CSV table of C-alpha atoms in Angstrom, one decimal:
chain,number,residue,atom,x,y,z
A,269,UNK,CA,83.8,-17.6,-40.9
A,270,UNK,CA,87.2,-18.7,-42.1
A,271,UNK,CA,88.9,-20.9,-39.5
A,272,UNK,CA,92.7,-21.2,-39.1
A,273,UNK,CA,94.3,-24.1,-37.3
A,274,UNK,CA,97.5,-24.1,-35.3
A,275,UNK,CA,98.8,-27.6,-35.1
A,276,UNK,CA,101.1,-28.3,-32.2
A,277,UNK,CA,102.4,-31.3,-30.3
A,278,UNK,CA,105.5,-33.1,-29.1
A,279,UNK,CA,106.5,-36.2,-31.0
A,280,UNK,CA,103.6,-38.5,-31.8
A,281,UNK,CA,101.2,-36.3,-29.8
A,282,UNK,CA,101.0,-34.1,-32.9
A,283,UNK,CA,98.8,-36.8,-34.6
A,284,UNK,CA,95.9,-35.5,-32.4
A,285,UNK,CA,95.5,-32.8,-35.1
A,286,UNK,CA,94.4,-35.4,-37.6
A,287,UNK,CA,91.6,-36.5,-35.2
A,288,UNK,CA,90.5,-32.9,-34.8
A,289,UNK,CA,90.3,-32.5,-38.5
A,290,UNK,CA,88.1,-35.6,-38.7
A,291,UNK,CA,85.6,-33.9,-36.3
A,292,UNK,CA,85.8,-30.7,-38.3
A,293,UNK,CA,85.2,-32.5,-41.6
A,294,UNK,CA,82.2,-34.3,-40.0
A,295,UNK,CA,80.7,-30.8,-39.5
A,296,UNK,CA,81.6,-29.8,-43.0
A,297,UNK,CA,84.1,-27.3,-41.7
A,298,UNK,CA,87.3,-27.1,-43.8
A,299,UNK,CA,90.1,-25.0,-42.3
A,300,UNK,CA,91.0,-22.0,-44.4
A,301,UNK,CA,94.7,-22.4,-43.5
A,302,UNK,CA,96.9,-24.3,-41.1
A,303,UNK,CA,100.2,-23.6,-39.3
A,304,UNK,CA,102.6,-26.4,-38.2
A,305,UNK,CA,104.6,-25.8,-35.0
A,306,UNK,CA,107.2,-28.3,-34.1
A,307,UNK,CA,105.6,-31.8,-34.3
A,308,UNK,CA,102.5,-30.2,-35.8
A,309,UNK,CA,104.5,-29.5,-39.0
A,310,UNK,CA,103.9,-33.1,-40.0
A,311,UNK,CA,100.1,-33.2,-40.0
A,312,UNK,CA,100.1,-29.6,-41.4
A,313,UNK,CA,102.1,-30.8,-44.4
A,314,UNK,CA,99.7,-33.7,-44.9
A,315,UNK,CA,96.8,-31.3,-45.0
A,316,UNK,CA,98.5,-28.8,-47.3
A,317,UNK,CA,99.3,-31.6,-49.8
A,318,UNK,CA,95.6,-32.1,-50.3
A,319,UNK,CA,95.2,-35.4,-48.5
A,320,UNK,CA,91.8,-36.6,-47.5
A,321,UNK,CA,90.9,-38.3,-44.2
A,322,UNK,CA,91.6,-41.8,-45.4
A,323,UNK,CA,95.0,-40.9,-46.8
A,324,UNK,CA,95.9,-39.0,-43.5
A,325,UNK,CA,95.1,-42.1,-41.4
A,326,UNK,CA,97.0,-44.3,-43.9
A,327,UNK,CA,100.0,-41.9,-43.3
A,328,UNK,CA,99.6,-42.5,-39.5
A,329,UNK,CA,99.7,-46.2,-39.9
A,330,UNK,CA,102.7,-46.0,-42.2
A,331,UNK,CA,104.7,-43.7,-39.8
A,332,UNK,CA,103.7,-46.0,-36.9
A,333,UNK,CA,104.9,-49.1,-38.7
A,334,UNK,CA,108.4,-47.5,-38.9
A,335,UNK,CA,108.5,-47.1,-35.2
A,336,UNK,CA,112.1,-47.3,-33.9
A,337,UNK,CA,113.4,-47.2,-37.5
A,338,UNK,CA,113.1,-43.5,-37.3
A,339,UNK,CA,115.6,-43.3,-34.5
A,340,UNK,CA,119.3,-42.8,-35.2
A,341,UNK,CA,121.4,-45.9,-34.9
A,342,UNK,CA,122.6,-46.2,-31.3
A,343,UNK,CA,120.6,-43.3,-30.1
A,344,UNK,CA,118.5,-43.4,-27.0
A,345,UNK,CA,116.3,-41.2,-24.9
A,346,UNK,CA,119.1,-41.0,-22.3
A,347,UNK,CA,121.2,-39.1,-24.8
A,348,UNK,CA,118.5,-36.4,-25.0
A,349,UNK,CA,118.1,-36.3,-21.3
A,350,UNK,CA,121.9,-35.8,-20.8
A,351,UNK,CA,122.0,-32.9,-23.4
A,352,UNK,CA,124.2,-34.7,-25.9
A,353,UNK,CA,124.6,-32.9,-29.3
A,354,UNK,CA,123.9,-36.0,-31.4
A,355,UNK,CA,120.4,-36.1,-32.9
A,356,UNK,CA,118.1,-38.7,-31.5
A,357,UNK,CA,116.2,-39.1,-34.8
A,358,UNK,CA,117.6,-40.2,-38.1
A,359,UNK,CA,117.2,-37.1,-40.2
A,360,UNK,CA,117.5,-38.9,-43.6
A,361,UNK,CA,114.7,-41.3,-42.7
A,362,UNK,CA,112.5,-38.4,-41.4
A,363,UNK,CA,113.1,-36.5,-44.6
A,364,UNK,CA,112.3,-39.6,-46.8
A,365,UNK,CA,109.1,-40.1,-44.9
A,366,UNK,CA,108.1,-36.5,-45.4
A,367,UNK,CA,108.9,-36.6,-49.2
A,368,UNK,CA,107.0,-39.9,-49.5
A,369,UNK,CA,103.9,-38.6,-47.8
A,370,UNK,CA,103.7,-34.9,-48.7
A,371,UNK,CA,105.6,-34.9,-52.0
A,372,UNK,CA,108.3,-32.6,-53.3
A,373,UNK,CA,106.0,-30.0,-54.8
A,374,UNK,CA,106.8,-26.3,-54.2
A,375,UNK,CA,104.9,-24.6,-51.6
A,376,UNK,CA,103.2,-22.3,-54.1
A,377,UNK,CA,101.7,-25.3,-55.8
A,378,UNK,CA,100.1,-26.8,-52.7
A,379,UNK,CA,96.3,-27.1,-53.0
A,380,UNK,CA,95.7,-25.9,-49.4
A,381,UNK,CA,97.1,-23.0,-47.4
A,382,UNK,CA,99.7,-23.6,-44.8
A,383,UNK,CA,102.6,-21.8,-43.0
A,384,UNK,CA,105.7,-23.2,-41.2
A,385,UNK,CA,107.5,-20.7,-38.9
A,386,UNK,CA,111.3,-20.9,-38.4
A,387,UNK,CA,114.1,-18.7,-37.3
A,388,UNK,CA,117.8,-18.3,-38.1
A,389,UNK,CA,120.1,-19.9,-35.6
A,390,UNK,CA,122.4,-17.0,-34.9
A,391,UNK,CA,120.2,-13.9,-35.1
A,392,UNK,CA,116.8,-15.5,-34.3
A,393,UNK,CA,115.4,-13.6,-37.3
A,394,UNK,CA,111.9,-15.1,-38.1
A,395,UNK,CA,111.3,-16.8,-41.4
A,396,UNK,CA,107.9,-18.1,-42.5
A,397,UNK,CA,107.6,-20.7,-45.2
A,398,UNK,CA,104.2,-20.3,-46.8
A,399,UNK,CA,102.1,-21.8,-49.5
A,400,UNK,CA,100.4,-18.4,-50.2
A,401,UNK,CA,101.7,-14.8,-50.6
A,402,UNK,CA,100.3,-12.3,-48.2
A,403,UNK,CA,101.3,-9.0,-46.5
A,404,UNK,CA,103.7,-9.9,-43.8
A,405,UNK,CA,104.5,-7.9,-40.7
A,406,UNK,CA,107.7,-6.0,-40.4
A,407,UNK,CA,110.8,-7.9,-39.2
A,408,UNK,CA,109.7,-11.1,-40.8
A,409,UNK,CA,110.8,-12.9,-44.0
A,410,UNK,CA,108.3,-14.9,-46.0
A,411,UNK,CA,109.4,-17.5,-48.6
A,412,UNK,CA,107.5,-19.7,-51.0
A,413,UNK,CA,110.6,-21.0,-52.8
A,414,UNK,CA,111.1,-24.3,-51.0
A,415,UNK,CA,109.3,-27.7,-51.2
A,416,UNK,CA,106.6,-28.7,-48.8
A,417,UNK,CA,108.7,-31.5,-47.4
A,418,UNK,CA,111.6,-29.1,-46.8
A,419,UNK,CA,109.4,-26.6,-45.0
A,420,UNK,CA,107.8,-29.3,-42.8
A,421,UNK,CA,111.3,-30.7,-42.0
A,422,UNK,CA,112.7,-27.3,-41.1
A,423,UNK,CA,109.8,-26.6,-38.7
A,424,UNK,CA,109.6,-30.1,-37.2
A,425,UNK,CA,111.9,-30.4,-34.3
A,426,UNK,CA,115.0,-28.5,-32.8
A,427,UNK,CA,118.3,-30.1,-31.9
A,428,UNK,CA,119.1,-32.5,-30.4
A,429,UNK,CA,116.0,-34.2,-31.8
A,430,UNK,CA,117.0,-33.3,-35.4
A,431,UNK,CA,119.9,-31.4,-36.8
A,432,UNK,CA,119.3,-27.8,-38.0
A,433,UNK,CA,118.3,-27.3,-41.6
A,434,UNK,CA,120.4,-25.0,-43.9
A,435,UNK,CA,118.7,-22.5,-46.2
A,436,UNK,CA,120.2,-19.6,-48.2
A,437,UNK,CA,123.4,-20.0,-46.3
A,438,UNK,CA,121.8,-19.9,-42.9
A,439,UNK,CA,121.2,-22.5,-40.3
A,440,UNK,CA,117.5,-22.4,-39.4
A,441,UNK,CA,115.5,-23.8,-36.5
A,442,UNK,CA,111.8,-24.3,-35.7
A,443,UNK,CA,110.0,-21.3,-34.1
A,444,UNK,CA,107.4,-22.4,-31.5
A,445,UNK,CA,105.6,-19.1,-31.1
A,446,UNK,CA,101.8,-19.5,-30.9
A,447,UNK,CA,101.1,-15.8,-31.0
A,448,UNK,CA,103.1,-15.4,-34.2
A,449,UNK,CA,101.4,-18.4,-35.7
A,450,UNK,CA,98.0,-16.9,-35.0
A,451,UNK,CA,99.0,-13.6,-36.6
A,452,UNK,CA,100.1,-15.3,-39.7
A,453,UNK,CA,96.9,-17.2,-40.2
A,454,UNK,CA,94.9,-14.0,-39.6
A,455,UNK,CA,97.0,-12.3,-42.2
A,456,UNK,CA,96.3,-15.1,-44.6
A,457,UNK,CA,92.6,-14.4,-44.3
A,458,UNK,CA,91.5,-16.6,-41.4
A,459,UNK,CA,89.0,-14.8,-39.1
A,460,UNK,CA,89.3,-17.1,-36.1
A,461,UNK,CA,92.1,-19.5,-35.0
A,462,UNK,CA,91.9,-22.8,-33.2
A,463,UNK,CA,95.0,-23.9,-31.4
A,464,UNK,CA,95.3,-27.7,-30.9
A,465,UNK,CA,97.4,-28.3,-27.8
A,466,UNK,CA,98.0,-32.0,-27.0
A,467,UNK,CA,99.0,-32.8,-23.4
A,468,UNK,CA,100.6,-35.7,-21.7
A,469,UNK,CA,98.3,-37.6,-19.3
A,470,UNK,CA,99.1,-36.7,-15.6
A,471,UNK,CA,99.1,-40.5,-14.9
A,472,UNK,CA,101.8,-41.2,-17.5
A,473,UNK,CA,105.5,-41.0,-16.6
A,474,UNK,CA,107.1,-38.6,-19.1
A,475,UNK,CA,109.9,-39.8,-21.4
A,476,UNK,CA,113.0,-37.7,-22.3
A,477,UNK,CA,111.2,-35.9,-25.1
A,478,UNK,CA,108.2,-35.0,-22.9
A,479,UNK,CA,110.6,-33.5,-20.4
A,480,UNK,CA,112.5,-31.5,-23.0
A,481,UNK,CA,109.2,-30.2,-24.4
A,482,UNK,CA,108.1,-29.1,-20.9
A,483,UNK,CA,111.2,-27.1,-20.6
A,484,UNK,CA,110.5,-25.3,-23.8
A,485,UNK,CA,106.9,-24.7,-23.1
A,486,UNK,CA,105.6,-21.1,-23.6
A,487,UNK,CA,102.4,-21.6,-21.6
A,488,UNK,CA,99.9,-21.8,-24.4
A,489,UNK,CA,97.2,-23.1,-21.9
A,490,UNK,CA,97.4,-20.0,-19.8
A,491,UNK,CA,95.8,-17.5,-22.3
A,492,UNK,CA,94.9,-17.8,-25.9
A,493,UNK,CA,95.8,-14.9,-28.2
A,494,UNK,CA,93.0,-12.6,-29.5
A,495,UNK,CA,90.6,-14.2,-31.9
A,496,UNK,CA,91.8,-17.7,-30.9
A,497,UNK,CA,90.8,-20.5,-28.6
A,498,UNK,CA,92.8,-23.5,-27.3
A,499,UNK,CA,91.5,-27.0,-27.7
A,500,UNK,CA,93.4,-29.1,-25.1
A,501,UNK,CA,93.8,-32.8,-26.1
A,502,UNK,CA,94.8,-35.1,-23.2
A,503,UNK,CA,96.5,-38.2,-24.3
A,504,UNK,CA,95.5,-41.6,-23.0
A,505,UNK,CA,97.5,-43.1,-20.2
A,506,UNK,CA,100.8,-44.6,-21.4
A,507,UNK,CA,101.1,-42.5,-24.6
A,508,UNK,CA,104.5,-40.7,-24.4
A,509,UNK,CA,105.9,-38.5,-27.1
A,510,UNK,CA,108.3,-41.2,-28.4
A,511,UNK,CA,105.6,-44.0,-28.6
A,512,UNK,CA,105.5,-44.2,-32.4
A,513,UNK,CA,103.2,-47.3,-32.3
A,514,UNK,CA,100.5,-45.1,-30.6
A,515,UNK,CA,100.1,-42.7,-33.6
A,516,UNK,CA,96.5,-43.9,-34.4
A,517,UNK,CA,95.6,-43.8,-30.8
A,518,UNK,CA,96.7,-40.1,-30.6
A,519,UNK,CA,94.4,-39.3,-33.5
A,520,UNK,CA,91.5,-40.9,-31.7
A,521,UNK,CA,92.3,-38.8,-28.6
A,522,UNK,CA,92.1,-35.7,-30.8
A,523,UNK,CA,88.8,-36.7,-32.3
A,524,UNK,CA,87.2,-37.5,-28.9
A,525,UNK,CA,88.5,-34.2,-27.4
A,526,UNK,CA,87.0,-32.3,-30.4
A,527,UNK,CA,83.7,-34.0,-30.1
A,528,UNK,CA,83.5,-33.0,-26.4
A,529,UNK,CA,85.1,-29.5,-26.5
A,530,UNK,CA,84.7,-28.1,-30.1
A,531,UNK,CA,81.4,-26.5,-29.4
A,532,UNK,CA,82.8,-24.6,-26.5
A,533,UNK,CA,85.9,-23.5,-28.5
A,534,UNK,CA,83.7,-22.3,-31.4
A,535,UNK,CA,81.4,-20.5,-29.0
A,536,UNK,CA,84.3,-18.6,-27.4
A,537,UNK,CA,85.4,-17.5,-30.9
A,538,UNK,CA,81.9,-16.4,-31.9
A,539,UNK,CA,81.5,-19.4,-34.3
A,540,UNK,CA,78.9,-21.3,-32.3
A,541,UNK,CA,76.6,-21.9,-35.3
A,542,UNK,CA,79.3,-22.8,-37.8
A,543,UNK,CA,78.1,-26.4,-38.2
A,544,UNK,CA,75.6,-28.1,-40.4
A,545,UNK,CA,72.3,-29.1,-38.7
A,546,UNK,CA,69.9,-31.6,-40.2
A,547,UNK,CA,66.8,-30.2,-41.8
A,548,UNK,CA,63.6,-31.1,-40.0
A,549,UNK,CA,60.3,-30.9,-41.7
A,550,UNK,CA,57.4,-29.5,-39.6
A,551,UNK,CA,54.8,-32.1,-38.7
A,552,UNK,CA,51.3,-31.6,-40.1
């Protein structure tokens, strides 16, 4: 069966998707298509660009080495907590990082299938940036005429984390709608969808970004859409959404969670036997 992946996560927690991909590749399961929601737009862009496992982990180390350099000068978590309008991340540095890692190729030229949901700021009209053309549902605009780095940046984070992007004369914001994401992957040809949902450890005090994400939560853990299953990835103690130096550790959390829970998720989706088993010769 063709498997679609919805990559989610707040801040550095989105790196858990790379660890889950490691576990899938170890089973020789390559996702048919991926969807990047909010922070998950970054690993989705890396996957769509054609990166292998080693290159993805190198991208983790590179982003982690930048650390506080990704924050806007003078910005702090307190500004986000107080609801200030100023962006907490430096948009130019984020954009340069995305261009460096995923390239400036047009979506239609990407070797792997991916979608990045957004919406217009004023009307809320949904826009999906996609690497493939497919029959979209009514009331939704599909575009392939932007670069991969632009699509990932547009879907990455809402204000006040990052300023809104401008496209075709409209201000656009990320669209964190898991049900819509699943429908897009199914329309692209996926038969089942795995939702990767990183979670903050209950023993870790949330930072301002964690608190903001909790306020925007749509309750993915409550019930998965049809033909989908949720893989919950709990972060290690002390890994908050703004801990850039913990990116490799987040990927490890994703791999361990997949090794423990992936069989159950595949079974709930009717894909229990979609893994490669070693051949055993009968003894004489």
